[in-house]
Short mmCIF file of N, CA and C in Angstrom, two decimals:
data_model
loop_
_atom_site.label_atom_id
_atom_site.label_comp_id
_atom_site.label_asym_id
_atom_site.label_seq_id
_atom_site.Cartn_x
_atom_site.Cartn_y
_atom_site.Cartn_z
N MET A 163 -5.00 -0.91 -2.12
CA MET A 163 -5.04 -0.39 -3.45
C MET A 163 -5.86 -1.28 -4.31
N SER A 164 -6.68 -0.72 -5.12
CA SER A 164 -7.48 -1.49 -6.08
C SER A 164 -6.65 -1.72 -7.34
N ILE A 165 -6.19 -2.90 -7.51
CA ILE A 165 -5.35 -3.23 -8.69
C ILE A 165 -6.15 -3.07 -9.95
N GLY A 166 -7.41 -3.52 -9.97
CA GLY A 166 -8.24 -3.42 -11.11
C GLY A 166 -8.43 -1.95 -11.54
N HIS A 167 -8.77 -1.07 -10.56
CA HIS A 167 -8.94 0.33 -10.95
C HIS A 167 -7.64 0.96 -11.37
N THR A 168 -6.55 0.55 -10.80
CA THR A 168 -5.27 1.11 -11.22
C THR A 168 -4.92 0.72 -12.65
N LEU A 169 -5.16 -0.57 -12.96
CA LEU A 169 -4.91 -1.04 -14.33
C LEU A 169 -5.85 -0.32 -15.31
N LEU A 170 -7.09 -0.11 -14.94
CA LEU A 170 -8.05 0.61 -15.76
C LEU A 170 -7.53 2.02 -16.02
N GLY A 171 -7.09 2.70 -14.95
CA GLY A 171 -6.56 4.04 -15.12
C GLY A 171 -5.39 4.11 -16.03
N LEU A 172 -4.56 3.09 -15.95
CA LEU A 172 -3.35 3.02 -16.88
C LEU A 172 -3.82 2.84 -18.30
N LEU A 173 -4.89 2.07 -18.49
CA LEU A 173 -5.41 1.83 -19.85
C LEU A 173 -6.04 3.10 -20.44
N GLU A 174 -6.43 4.08 -19.58
CA GLU A 174 -7.00 5.27 -20.11
C GLU A 174 -5.99 6.06 -20.96
N THR A 175 -4.69 5.84 -20.70
CA THR A 175 -3.66 6.51 -21.48
C THR A 175 -3.47 5.85 -22.84
N GLY A 176 -4.07 4.69 -23.07
CA GLY A 176 -3.98 3.99 -24.36
C GLY A 176 -3.93 2.50 -24.16
N PRO A 177 -4.29 1.74 -25.23
CA PRO A 177 -4.29 0.27 -25.13
C PRO A 177 -2.88 -0.27 -24.79
N ARG A 178 -2.88 -1.38 -24.10
CA ARG A 178 -1.59 -2.01 -23.65
C ARG A 178 -1.74 -3.48 -23.56
N HIS A 179 -0.65 -4.16 -23.64
CA HIS A 179 -0.57 -5.60 -23.38
C HIS A 179 -0.39 -5.77 -21.87
N GLY A 180 -0.70 -6.99 -21.39
CA GLY A 180 -0.56 -7.32 -19.98
C GLY A 180 0.84 -7.01 -19.45
N TYR A 181 1.86 -7.38 -20.24
CA TYR A 181 3.22 -7.12 -19.88
C TYR A 181 3.45 -5.64 -19.69
N ASP A 182 2.94 -4.80 -20.60
CA ASP A 182 3.12 -3.39 -20.51
C ASP A 182 2.41 -2.79 -19.30
N LEU A 183 1.24 -3.33 -18.99
CA LEU A 183 0.51 -2.91 -17.79
C LEU A 183 1.27 -3.20 -16.51
N LYS A 184 1.85 -4.39 -16.48
CA LYS A 184 2.61 -4.76 -15.31
C LYS A 184 3.84 -3.84 -15.15
N ARG A 185 4.51 -3.59 -16.20
CA ARG A 185 5.68 -2.70 -16.18
C ARG A 185 5.31 -1.30 -15.77
N ALA A 186 4.22 -0.76 -16.29
CA ALA A 186 3.75 0.60 -15.92
C ALA A 186 3.33 0.64 -14.46
N PHE A 187 2.60 -0.42 -14.00
CA PHE A 187 2.18 -0.47 -12.62
C PHE A 187 3.38 -0.46 -11.68
N ASP A 188 4.32 -1.36 -11.97
CA ASP A 188 5.48 -1.51 -11.10
C ASP A 188 6.32 -0.18 -11.08
N GLU A 189 6.45 0.47 -12.22
CA GLU A 189 7.17 1.71 -12.29
C GLU A 189 6.52 2.82 -11.46
N LYS A 190 5.20 2.93 -11.51
CA LYS A 190 4.50 4.01 -10.89
C LYS A 190 4.06 3.69 -9.47
N PHE A 191 3.73 2.45 -9.20
CA PHE A 191 3.10 2.14 -7.90
C PHE A 191 3.70 0.93 -7.16
N GLY A 192 4.49 0.14 -7.81
CA GLY A 192 4.91 -1.12 -7.23
C GLY A 192 6.34 -1.18 -6.79
N HIS A 193 6.95 -0.06 -6.40
CA HIS A 193 8.33 -0.07 -5.96
C HIS A 193 8.54 -1.05 -4.88
N ASP A 194 7.66 -1.07 -3.92
CA ASP A 194 7.83 -1.96 -2.79
C ASP A 194 7.09 -3.30 -2.87
N LYS A 195 6.15 -3.34 -3.81
CA LYS A 195 5.40 -4.58 -3.99
C LYS A 195 4.96 -4.73 -5.44
N PRO A 196 5.88 -5.18 -6.32
CA PRO A 196 5.53 -5.33 -7.70
C PRO A 196 4.40 -6.41 -7.92
N LEU A 197 3.69 -6.19 -9.00
CA LEU A 197 2.60 -7.12 -9.32
C LEU A 197 3.22 -8.41 -9.92
N HIS A 198 2.55 -9.52 -9.70
CA HIS A 198 2.91 -10.74 -10.35
C HIS A 198 2.13 -10.79 -11.70
N TYR A 199 2.74 -11.46 -12.67
CA TYR A 199 2.06 -11.57 -13.96
C TYR A 199 0.72 -12.20 -13.87
N GLY A 200 0.62 -13.21 -13.03
CA GLY A 200 -0.65 -13.90 -12.84
C GLY A 200 -1.75 -12.96 -12.28
N GLN A 201 -1.34 -12.02 -11.48
CA GLN A 201 -2.27 -11.05 -10.94
C GLN A 201 -2.82 -10.14 -12.01
N VAL A 202 -1.87 -9.76 -12.89
CA VAL A 202 -2.30 -8.83 -13.99
C VAL A 202 -3.29 -9.58 -14.90
N TYR A 203 -2.97 -10.80 -15.27
CA TYR A 203 -3.80 -11.50 -16.27
C TYR A 203 -5.14 -11.97 -15.63
N SER A 204 -5.13 -12.33 -14.34
CA SER A 204 -6.44 -12.67 -13.72
C SER A 204 -7.29 -11.42 -13.56
N THR A 205 -6.69 -10.29 -13.23
CA THR A 205 -7.44 -9.07 -13.13
C THR A 205 -8.01 -8.63 -14.46
N MET A 206 -7.18 -8.77 -15.51
CA MET A 206 -7.63 -8.39 -16.88
C MET A 206 -8.78 -9.26 -17.32
N SER A 207 -8.68 -10.56 -16.97
CA SER A 207 -9.77 -11.49 -17.33
C SER A 207 -11.09 -11.09 -16.69
N ARG A 208 -11.00 -10.69 -15.37
CA ARG A 208 -12.20 -10.24 -14.64
C ARG A 208 -12.73 -8.92 -15.28
N LEU A 209 -11.87 -8.01 -15.57
CA LEU A 209 -12.27 -6.73 -16.11
C LEU A 209 -12.93 -6.94 -17.51
N LEU A 210 -12.40 -7.89 -18.26
CA LEU A 210 -12.96 -8.22 -19.59
C LEU A 210 -14.34 -8.82 -19.42
N LYS A 211 -14.47 -9.77 -18.45
CA LYS A 211 -15.76 -10.43 -18.23
C LYS A 211 -16.82 -9.41 -17.76
N ASN A 212 -16.37 -8.35 -17.01
CA ASN A 212 -17.28 -7.32 -16.50
C ASN A 212 -17.54 -6.20 -17.49
N GLY A 213 -16.93 -6.29 -18.68
CA GLY A 213 -17.18 -5.29 -19.70
C GLY A 213 -16.46 -3.97 -19.47
N LEU A 214 -15.45 -3.94 -18.62
CA LEU A 214 -14.69 -2.75 -18.33
C LEU A 214 -13.53 -2.57 -19.28
N VAL A 215 -13.09 -3.67 -19.88
CA VAL A 215 -12.05 -3.59 -20.92
C VAL A 215 -12.51 -4.50 -22.11
N GLU A 216 -11.81 -4.33 -23.22
CA GLU A 216 -12.06 -5.16 -24.36
C GLU A 216 -10.71 -5.45 -24.96
N VAL A 217 -10.67 -6.59 -25.72
CA VAL A 217 -9.44 -6.92 -26.46
C VAL A 217 -9.38 -6.07 -27.70
N ASP A 218 -8.30 -5.31 -27.78
CA ASP A 218 -8.18 -4.32 -28.89
C ASP A 218 -7.38 -4.93 -30.03
N GLY A 219 -6.73 -6.07 -29.81
CA GLY A 219 -5.99 -6.73 -30.79
C GLY A 219 -5.27 -7.91 -30.25
N ILE A 220 -4.93 -8.89 -31.11
CA ILE A 220 -4.15 -10.05 -30.71
C ILE A 220 -2.99 -10.17 -31.61
N GLU A 221 -1.77 -10.32 -31.04
CA GLU A 221 -0.59 -10.44 -31.84
C GLU A 221 0.06 -11.81 -31.58
N ALA A 222 0.45 -12.45 -32.64
CA ALA A 222 1.17 -13.71 -32.52
C ALA A 222 2.60 -13.39 -32.19
N GLY A 223 3.19 -14.16 -31.39
CA GLY A 223 4.60 -14.03 -31.04
C GLY A 223 5.28 -15.37 -30.94
N GLU A 224 6.50 -15.37 -30.41
CA GLU A 224 7.21 -16.59 -30.24
C GLU A 224 6.53 -17.48 -29.22
N GLY A 225 5.90 -16.89 -28.25
CA GLY A 225 5.19 -17.61 -27.22
C GLY A 225 3.71 -17.57 -27.42
N PRO A 226 2.94 -17.45 -26.36
CA PRO A 226 1.51 -17.35 -26.57
C PRO A 226 1.10 -16.04 -27.19
N GLU A 227 -0.09 -16.07 -27.71
CA GLU A 227 -0.62 -14.81 -28.33
C GLU A 227 -0.69 -13.72 -27.29
N ARG A 228 -0.43 -12.54 -27.77
CA ARG A 228 -0.41 -11.34 -26.84
C ARG A 228 -1.68 -10.54 -27.10
N LYS A 229 -2.47 -10.42 -26.08
CA LYS A 229 -3.74 -9.58 -26.20
C LYS A 229 -3.41 -8.16 -25.82
N ARG A 230 -3.93 -7.24 -26.58
CA ARG A 230 -3.79 -5.84 -26.24
C ARG A 230 -5.19 -5.43 -25.76
N TYR A 231 -5.19 -4.85 -24.54
CA TYR A 231 -6.46 -4.43 -23.91
C TYR A 231 -6.69 -2.92 -24.05
N ALA A 232 -7.97 -2.56 -24.16
CA ALA A 232 -8.37 -1.16 -24.18
C ALA A 232 -9.51 -0.99 -23.19
N ILE A 233 -9.61 0.19 -22.58
CA ILE A 233 -10.66 0.44 -21.65
C ILE A 233 -11.93 0.76 -22.40
N THR A 234 -13.04 0.36 -21.89
CA THR A 234 -14.37 0.67 -22.49
C THR A 234 -14.96 1.92 -21.81
N ASP A 235 -16.03 2.42 -22.36
CA ASP A 235 -16.71 3.54 -21.74
C ASP A 235 -17.15 3.17 -20.32
N ALA A 236 -17.61 1.95 -20.15
CA ALA A 236 -17.99 1.53 -18.79
C ALA A 236 -16.80 1.49 -17.89
N GLY A 237 -15.64 1.16 -18.40
CA GLY A 237 -14.43 1.17 -17.58
C GLY A 237 -14.03 2.57 -17.16
N VAL A 238 -14.18 3.53 -18.11
CA VAL A 238 -13.86 4.90 -17.79
C VAL A 238 -14.80 5.42 -16.70
N THR A 239 -16.08 5.11 -16.84
CA THR A 239 -17.11 5.49 -15.85
C THR A 239 -16.72 4.90 -14.51
N ASP A 240 -16.28 3.64 -14.44
CA ASP A 240 -15.92 2.96 -13.23
C ASP A 240 -14.71 3.68 -12.56
N VAL A 241 -13.71 4.08 -13.37
CA VAL A 241 -12.53 4.79 -12.81
C VAL A 241 -12.96 6.14 -12.25
N VAL A 242 -13.79 6.84 -12.98
CA VAL A 242 -14.27 8.18 -12.53
C VAL A 242 -14.98 8.00 -11.15
N GLN A 243 -15.82 7.02 -11.03
CA GLN A 243 -16.53 6.80 -9.78
C GLN A 243 -15.60 6.43 -8.65
N TRP A 244 -14.60 5.56 -8.95
CA TRP A 244 -13.61 5.16 -7.99
C TRP A 244 -12.79 6.36 -7.49
N LEU A 245 -12.35 7.20 -8.46
CA LEU A 245 -11.53 8.39 -8.02
C LEU A 245 -12.35 9.33 -7.17
N ALA A 246 -13.61 9.41 -7.40
CA ALA A 246 -14.50 10.34 -6.65
C ALA A 246 -14.88 9.83 -5.31
N THR A 247 -14.66 8.55 -5.02
CA THR A 247 -15.05 7.94 -3.78
C THR A 247 -13.90 8.01 -2.78
N PRO A 248 -14.13 8.68 -1.63
CA PRO A 248 -13.02 8.81 -0.66
C PRO A 248 -12.62 7.46 -0.07
N GLU A 249 -11.35 7.29 0.25
CA GLU A 249 -10.92 6.11 0.94
C GLU A 249 -11.30 6.17 2.39
N LYS A 250 -11.65 5.07 2.99
CA LYS A 250 -12.02 5.03 4.41
C LYS A 250 -10.76 5.22 5.23
N PRO A 251 -10.75 6.23 6.06
CA PRO A 251 -9.58 6.40 6.94
C PRO A 251 -9.43 5.22 7.85
N GLU A 252 -8.24 4.76 8.09
CA GLU A 252 -7.94 3.63 8.94
C GLU A 252 -7.83 4.12 10.41
N PRO A 253 -8.77 3.76 11.29
CA PRO A 253 -8.66 4.23 12.66
C PRO A 253 -7.67 3.48 13.55
N TYR A 254 -7.19 2.37 13.07
CA TYR A 254 -6.25 1.55 13.86
C TYR A 254 -6.72 1.19 15.22
N LEU A 255 -8.01 0.89 15.33
CA LEU A 255 -8.55 0.53 16.61
C LEU A 255 -8.25 -0.91 17.06
N GLN A 256 -7.75 -1.71 16.13
CA GLN A 256 -7.33 -3.07 16.45
C GLN A 256 -5.83 -3.21 16.17
N SER A 257 -5.06 -2.37 16.80
CA SER A 257 -3.61 -2.33 16.58
C SER A 257 -2.91 -3.57 17.16
N THR A 258 -2.10 -4.21 16.36
CA THR A 258 -1.27 -5.33 16.90
C THR A 258 -0.36 -4.87 17.99
N LEU A 259 0.20 -3.67 17.84
CA LEU A 259 1.12 -3.17 18.82
C LEU A 259 0.41 -2.93 20.19
N TYR A 260 -0.78 -2.39 20.15
CA TYR A 260 -1.56 -2.26 21.40
C TYR A 260 -1.78 -3.60 22.02
N THR A 261 -2.19 -4.59 21.19
CA THR A 261 -2.41 -5.94 21.71
C THR A 261 -1.16 -6.50 22.37
N LYS A 262 0.01 -6.28 21.77
CA LYS A 262 1.27 -6.75 22.35
C LYS A 262 1.54 -6.10 23.70
N VAL A 263 1.29 -4.78 23.80
CA VAL A 263 1.51 -4.05 25.04
C VAL A 263 0.60 -4.60 26.15
N VAL A 264 -0.66 -4.79 25.84
CA VAL A 264 -1.60 -5.29 26.86
C VAL A 264 -1.24 -6.69 27.27
N LEU A 265 -0.87 -7.52 26.29
CA LEU A 265 -0.49 -8.92 26.63
C LEU A 265 0.80 -8.93 27.49
N ALA A 266 1.75 -8.06 27.17
CA ALA A 266 2.95 -7.97 27.99
C ALA A 266 2.58 -7.63 29.42
N LEU A 267 1.71 -6.65 29.60
CA LEU A 267 1.28 -6.29 30.94
C LEU A 267 0.51 -7.43 31.64
N LEU A 268 -0.38 -8.12 30.92
CA LEU A 268 -1.14 -9.23 31.48
C LEU A 268 -0.25 -10.39 31.88
N THR A 269 0.81 -10.60 31.19
CA THR A 269 1.65 -11.74 31.45
C THR A 269 2.87 -11.45 32.31
N GLY A 270 2.94 -10.21 32.82
CA GLY A 270 4.04 -9.84 33.71
C GLY A 270 5.32 -9.52 33.03
N ARG A 271 5.27 -9.34 31.73
CA ARG A 271 6.50 -8.96 30.99
C ARG A 271 6.63 -7.45 30.98
N ASP A 272 7.81 -7.00 30.62
CA ASP A 272 8.06 -5.55 30.62
C ASP A 272 7.53 -4.97 29.31
N ALA A 273 6.46 -4.18 29.39
CA ALA A 273 5.86 -3.56 28.20
C ALA A 273 6.77 -2.48 27.68
N HIS A 274 7.66 -1.90 28.51
CA HIS A 274 8.64 -0.97 28.01
C HIS A 274 9.52 -1.56 26.93
N ASP A 275 9.88 -2.84 27.14
CA ASP A 275 10.70 -3.54 26.14
C ASP A 275 10.01 -3.62 24.84
N VAL A 276 8.68 -3.92 24.85
CA VAL A 276 7.86 -3.99 23.61
C VAL A 276 7.92 -2.67 22.91
N MET A 277 7.70 -1.62 23.71
CA MET A 277 7.69 -0.25 23.17
C MET A 277 9.09 0.13 22.57
N ASP A 278 10.15 -0.17 23.30
CA ASP A 278 11.47 0.20 22.88
C ASP A 278 11.87 -0.52 21.55
N VAL A 279 11.49 -1.80 21.44
CA VAL A 279 11.76 -2.55 20.19
C VAL A 279 11.02 -1.93 19.06
N GLN A 280 9.77 -1.56 19.33
CA GLN A 280 8.93 -1.00 18.24
C GLN A 280 9.46 0.39 17.84
N ARG A 281 9.80 1.18 18.82
CA ARG A 281 10.32 2.49 18.54
C ARG A 281 11.61 2.43 17.67
N ALA A 282 12.51 1.48 17.99
CA ALA A 282 13.70 1.30 17.25
C ALA A 282 13.40 0.91 15.80
N GLU A 283 12.39 0.04 15.63
CA GLU A 283 12.02 -0.38 14.26
C GLU A 283 11.39 0.74 13.46
N HIS A 284 10.61 1.54 14.10
CA HIS A 284 10.02 2.79 13.42
C HIS A 284 11.17 3.68 13.02
N LEU A 285 12.09 3.96 13.92
CA LEU A 285 13.18 4.88 13.60
C LEU A 285 14.03 4.34 12.44
N ARG A 286 14.28 3.00 12.48
CA ARG A 286 15.07 2.41 11.39
C ARG A 286 14.37 2.63 10.07
N LEU A 287 13.07 2.33 10.01
CA LEU A 287 12.32 2.52 8.76
C LEU A 287 12.23 3.97 8.33
N MET A 288 12.13 4.85 9.31
CA MET A 288 12.11 6.26 8.97
C MET A 288 13.42 6.74 8.35
N ARG A 289 14.58 6.22 8.86
CA ARG A 289 15.87 6.55 8.31
C ARG A 289 15.91 6.03 6.84
N SER A 290 15.47 4.83 6.63
CA SER A 290 15.44 4.26 5.30
C SER A 290 14.59 5.02 4.31
N LEU A 291 13.41 5.40 4.73
CA LEU A 291 12.51 6.17 3.92
C LEU A 291 13.04 7.58 3.63
N THR A 292 13.70 8.16 4.65
CA THR A 292 14.29 9.50 4.44
C THR A 292 15.41 9.43 3.41
N GLU A 293 16.20 8.35 3.42
CA GLU A 293 17.23 8.17 2.41
C GLU A 293 16.62 7.95 1.02
N ARG A 294 15.59 7.14 0.99
CA ARG A 294 14.90 6.89 -0.31
C ARG A 294 14.32 8.21 -0.86
N LYS A 295 13.75 8.96 0.05
CA LYS A 295 13.13 10.28 -0.33
C LYS A 295 14.23 11.19 -0.91
N ARG A 296 15.36 11.22 -0.24
CA ARG A 296 16.47 12.11 -0.64
C ARG A 296 16.97 11.75 -2.04
N LYS A 297 16.99 10.48 -2.36
CA LYS A 297 17.50 10.00 -3.66
C LYS A 297 16.44 9.91 -4.73
N GLY A 298 15.18 9.94 -4.36
CA GLY A 298 14.06 9.63 -5.25
C GLY A 298 13.58 10.79 -6.03
N ASP A 299 12.74 10.48 -7.00
CA ASP A 299 12.11 11.52 -7.84
C ASP A 299 10.91 12.10 -7.06
N PHE A 300 10.22 13.03 -7.60
CA PHE A 300 9.17 13.69 -6.90
C PHE A 300 8.06 12.71 -6.44
N ALA A 301 7.71 11.82 -7.26
CA ALA A 301 6.65 10.84 -6.86
C ALA A 301 7.12 10.00 -5.68
N ASP A 302 8.37 9.59 -5.71
CA ASP A 302 8.94 8.85 -4.60
C ASP A 302 8.97 9.71 -3.34
N GLN A 303 9.28 10.95 -3.47
CA GLN A 303 9.30 11.86 -2.31
C GLN A 303 7.92 11.97 -1.68
N LEU A 304 6.87 12.03 -2.49
CA LEU A 304 5.54 12.21 -1.97
C LEU A 304 5.07 10.92 -1.25
N ILE A 305 5.33 9.76 -1.86
CA ILE A 305 4.92 8.52 -1.19
C ILE A 305 5.74 8.27 0.10
N CYS A 306 7.03 8.66 0.11
CA CYS A 306 7.82 8.57 1.33
C CYS A 306 7.28 9.49 2.38
N ASP A 307 6.92 10.72 2.02
CA ASP A 307 6.31 11.63 2.97
C ASP A 307 5.06 11.07 3.60
N HIS A 308 4.23 10.43 2.81
CA HIS A 308 2.98 9.84 3.28
C HIS A 308 3.35 8.81 4.43
N ALA A 309 4.29 7.92 4.07
CA ALA A 309 4.67 6.89 5.02
C ALA A 309 5.35 7.51 6.27
N LEU A 310 6.17 8.50 6.09
CA LEU A 310 6.90 9.12 7.18
C LEU A 310 5.88 9.81 8.14
N PHE A 311 4.88 10.48 7.59
CA PHE A 311 3.88 11.11 8.47
C PHE A 311 3.16 10.10 9.30
N HIS A 312 2.84 8.95 8.74
CA HIS A 312 2.17 7.86 9.49
C HIS A 312 3.11 7.35 10.56
N LEU A 313 4.36 7.17 10.21
CA LEU A 313 5.32 6.63 11.21
C LEU A 313 5.52 7.65 12.34
N GLU A 314 5.55 8.97 12.01
CA GLU A 314 5.60 10.01 13.03
C GLU A 314 4.47 9.95 13.98
N ALA A 315 3.25 9.76 13.48
CA ALA A 315 2.08 9.65 14.32
C ALA A 315 2.18 8.37 15.20
N ASP A 316 2.70 7.31 14.69
CA ASP A 316 2.91 6.11 15.49
C ASP A 316 3.88 6.39 16.62
N LEU A 317 4.96 7.12 16.31
CA LEU A 317 5.94 7.44 17.34
C LEU A 317 5.35 8.33 18.45
N ARG A 318 4.50 9.26 18.08
CA ARG A 318 3.84 10.09 19.09
C ARG A 318 2.97 9.21 19.99
N TRP A 319 2.29 8.24 19.38
CA TRP A 319 1.44 7.31 20.16
C TRP A 319 2.36 6.50 21.11
N LEU A 320 3.48 6.03 20.57
CA LEU A 320 4.42 5.22 21.43
C LEU A 320 4.88 6.06 22.66
N GLU A 321 5.15 7.28 22.43
CA GLU A 321 5.61 8.14 23.54
C GLU A 321 4.47 8.33 24.56
N LEU A 322 3.28 8.61 24.06
CA LEU A 322 2.15 8.81 24.93
C LEU A 322 1.81 7.51 25.71
N ALA A 323 1.77 6.41 24.99
CA ALA A 323 1.44 5.14 25.65
C ALA A 323 2.56 4.76 26.66
N THR A 324 3.82 5.02 26.38
CA THR A 324 4.89 4.70 27.33
C THR A 324 4.73 5.52 28.60
N ALA A 325 4.33 6.80 28.42
CA ALA A 325 4.09 7.62 29.58
C ALA A 325 2.91 7.17 30.41
N ARG A 326 2.00 6.48 29.86
CA ARG A 326 0.75 6.02 30.54
C ARG A 326 0.79 4.52 30.87
N LEU A 327 1.93 3.87 30.75
CA LEU A 327 1.98 2.39 30.96
C LEU A 327 1.56 2.04 32.40
N GLY A 328 1.93 2.84 33.37
CA GLY A 328 1.57 2.55 34.74
C GLY A 328 0.06 2.51 34.92
N LYS A 329 -0.60 3.51 34.38
CA LYS A 329 -2.09 3.56 34.48
C LYS A 329 -2.73 2.41 33.72
N LEU A 330 -2.24 2.08 32.55
CA LEU A 330 -2.76 0.95 31.76
C LEU A 330 -2.54 -0.34 32.49
N ALA A 331 -1.34 -0.53 33.09
CA ALA A 331 -1.07 -1.73 33.83
C ALA A 331 -2.10 -1.95 34.96
N LYS A 332 -2.44 -0.88 35.69
CA LYS A 332 -3.37 -0.95 36.79
C LYS A 332 -4.76 -1.34 36.25
N GLU A 333 -5.15 -0.75 35.11
CA GLU A 333 -6.43 -1.04 34.50
C GLU A 333 -6.52 -2.49 33.97
N VAL A 334 -5.45 -2.94 33.32
CA VAL A 334 -5.39 -4.26 32.70
C VAL A 334 -5.37 -5.32 33.77
N ASN A 335 -4.60 -5.08 34.79
CA ASN A 335 -4.42 -6.09 35.81
C ASN A 335 -5.32 -5.92 37.05
N GLY A 336 -6.16 -4.86 36.96
CA GLY A 336 -7.03 -4.47 38.06
C GLY A 336 -7.89 -5.49 38.56
#
């Protein structure tokens, strides 16, 4: 996820302080990985330097001065271009799980054990996401569906690879 573009998009709804940007980001996108304040302020500094945001006001407070940021026309253009650019699909051609299976076969270990442990972890996470989806709002349901569909694809691969372990073992150890 592009944190800079996400913060710019949030600023399109109106000027905000760094604290408000962090809170909005965490509420909408950071359920599993909230932003650190340092990440917000370093990103805002970079966006300011690149002319994508401007300081809309400075307020004195009990602590340090609070800058209110606003998106510039260049920032809006940047967000529009980012939204129109498709994300590169991840082909997973360098899968850590595949590497573990091949190494288990190469070293004489039971690759079925590797697959079983991974399958159990996928199912555990799927149960957790299904519960989160059941209790969540619509946005939470959509993000959980996205993750669940990827996990289902991984499980299909695990089943296929498990069925082909004998052939893979012959090829790897050939």
